[in-house]
Coordinates of C-alpha atoms in Angstrom, one line a residue:
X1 CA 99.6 100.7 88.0
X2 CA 103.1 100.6 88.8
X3 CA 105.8 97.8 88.3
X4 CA 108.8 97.4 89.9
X5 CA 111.8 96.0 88.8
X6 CA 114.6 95.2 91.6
X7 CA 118.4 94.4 90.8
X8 CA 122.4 94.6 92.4
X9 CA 121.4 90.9 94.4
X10 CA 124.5 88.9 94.1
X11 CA 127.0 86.8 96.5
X12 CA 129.0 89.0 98.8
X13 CA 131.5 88.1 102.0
X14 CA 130.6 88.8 105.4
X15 CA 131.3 92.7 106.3
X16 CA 130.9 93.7 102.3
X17 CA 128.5 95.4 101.3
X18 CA 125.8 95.7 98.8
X19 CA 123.2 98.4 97.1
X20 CA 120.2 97.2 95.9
X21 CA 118.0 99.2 93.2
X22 CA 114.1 99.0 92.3
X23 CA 113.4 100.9 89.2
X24 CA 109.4 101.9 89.2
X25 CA 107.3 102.4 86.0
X26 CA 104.7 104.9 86.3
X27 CA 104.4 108.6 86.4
X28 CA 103.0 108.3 90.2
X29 CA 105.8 106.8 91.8
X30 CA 106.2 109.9 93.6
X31 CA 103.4 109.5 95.6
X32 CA 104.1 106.2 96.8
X33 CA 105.5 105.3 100.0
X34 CA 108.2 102.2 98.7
X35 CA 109.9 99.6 100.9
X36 CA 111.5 96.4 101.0
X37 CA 111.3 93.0 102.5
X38 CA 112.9 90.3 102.2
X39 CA 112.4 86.0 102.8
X40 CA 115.2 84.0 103.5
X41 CA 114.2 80.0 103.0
X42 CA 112.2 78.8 105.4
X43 CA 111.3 81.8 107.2
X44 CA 108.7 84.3 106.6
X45 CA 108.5 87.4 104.3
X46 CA 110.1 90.5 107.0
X47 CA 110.1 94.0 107.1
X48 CA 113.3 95.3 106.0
X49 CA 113.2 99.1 105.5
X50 CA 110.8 101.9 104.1
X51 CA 110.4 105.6 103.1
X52 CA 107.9 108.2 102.6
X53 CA 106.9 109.7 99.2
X54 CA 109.5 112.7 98.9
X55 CA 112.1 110.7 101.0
X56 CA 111.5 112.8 104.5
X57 CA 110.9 110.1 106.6
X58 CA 112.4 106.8 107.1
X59 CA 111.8 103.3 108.7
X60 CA 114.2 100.1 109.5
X61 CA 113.6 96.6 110.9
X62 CA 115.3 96.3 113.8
X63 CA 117.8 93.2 112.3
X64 CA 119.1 95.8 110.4
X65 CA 119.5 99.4 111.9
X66 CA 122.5 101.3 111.7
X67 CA 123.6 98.8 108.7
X68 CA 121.5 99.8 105.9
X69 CA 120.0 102.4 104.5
X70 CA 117.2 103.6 102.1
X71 CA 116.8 106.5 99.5
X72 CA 114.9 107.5 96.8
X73 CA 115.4 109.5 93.2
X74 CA 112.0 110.2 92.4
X75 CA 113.6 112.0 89.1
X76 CA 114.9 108.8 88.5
X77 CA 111.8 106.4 89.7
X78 CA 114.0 104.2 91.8
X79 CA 114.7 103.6 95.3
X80 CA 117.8 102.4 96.6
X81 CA 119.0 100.1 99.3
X82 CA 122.2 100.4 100.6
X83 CA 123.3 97.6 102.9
X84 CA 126.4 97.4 104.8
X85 CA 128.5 94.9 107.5
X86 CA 126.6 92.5 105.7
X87 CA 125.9 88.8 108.1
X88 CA 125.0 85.4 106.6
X89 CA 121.6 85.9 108.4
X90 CA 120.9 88.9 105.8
X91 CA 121.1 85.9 102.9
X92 CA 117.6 86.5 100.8
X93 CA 115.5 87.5 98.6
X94 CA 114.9 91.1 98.6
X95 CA 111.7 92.5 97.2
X96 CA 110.4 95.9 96.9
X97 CA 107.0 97.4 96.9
X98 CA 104.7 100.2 96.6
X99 CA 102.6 101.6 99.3
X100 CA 100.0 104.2 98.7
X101 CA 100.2 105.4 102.5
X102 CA 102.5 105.7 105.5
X103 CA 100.2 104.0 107.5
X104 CA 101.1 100.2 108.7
X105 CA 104.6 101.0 106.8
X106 CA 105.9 97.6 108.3
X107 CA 103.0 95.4 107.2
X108 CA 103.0 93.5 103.7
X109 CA 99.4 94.2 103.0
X110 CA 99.8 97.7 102.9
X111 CA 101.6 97.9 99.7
X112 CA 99.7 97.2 96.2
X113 CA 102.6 96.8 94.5
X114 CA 105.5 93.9 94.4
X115 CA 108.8 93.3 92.7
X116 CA 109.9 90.0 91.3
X117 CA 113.2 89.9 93.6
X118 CA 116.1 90.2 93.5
X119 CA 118.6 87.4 95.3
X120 CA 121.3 88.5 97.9
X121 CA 123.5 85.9 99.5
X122 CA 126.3 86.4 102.0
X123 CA 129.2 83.9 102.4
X124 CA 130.8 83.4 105.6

């Protein structure tokens, strides 16, 4: 079982930036591949970003390549989110979640394991 617990949402300007954090439970969270999506109203839950277990390998939506970026501490159980040039388009909820395989990295029902949210909005 693992829990994750996202924060660092808030209300930012256009072209800020923002770093989100999901702090895992669990002595496993090593071995879990972690990524995050987010849903903006209306719209459907999207693929934001992912990376492997030790951090190797990466993986970005295409909305938001070469803006933001994703790490991991697993001494620390948390994976990070670091989003610059922020848009208004990038305005959501951001969730992380737990994977127990590369495999289907972008889908949603590849991970076992969800965060509660955290809110971002960006003010233009």
């Amino acid at each position: 079982q693992v829990q994750l617990v996202e924060s660092g949402g808030g209300l930012v300007q256009t072209g800020g930036s923002l770093r989100l954090s999901c702090a895992a439970s669990g002595r496993t969270f090593s071995s879990y591949v972690m990524g995050w999506f987010r849903r903006a109203p209306g719209k459907e839950r999207e693929f934001v970003a992912a990376i492997s277990s030790a951090g190797g390998s990466t993986f970005y939506g295409d909305s938001v390549k070469g803006r933001f970026t994703i790490s991991r501490d697993n001494a620390k159980n948390t994976v990070y989110l670091q989003m610059n040039s922020l848009k208004p388009e990038d305005s959501a909820v951001y969730y992380c979640a737990a994977a127990p395989a590369l495999l289907g990295v972008r889908l949603e029902y590849k991970y076992d394991y969800w965060g509660q949210g955290t809110r971002v909005t960006v003010s233009s």
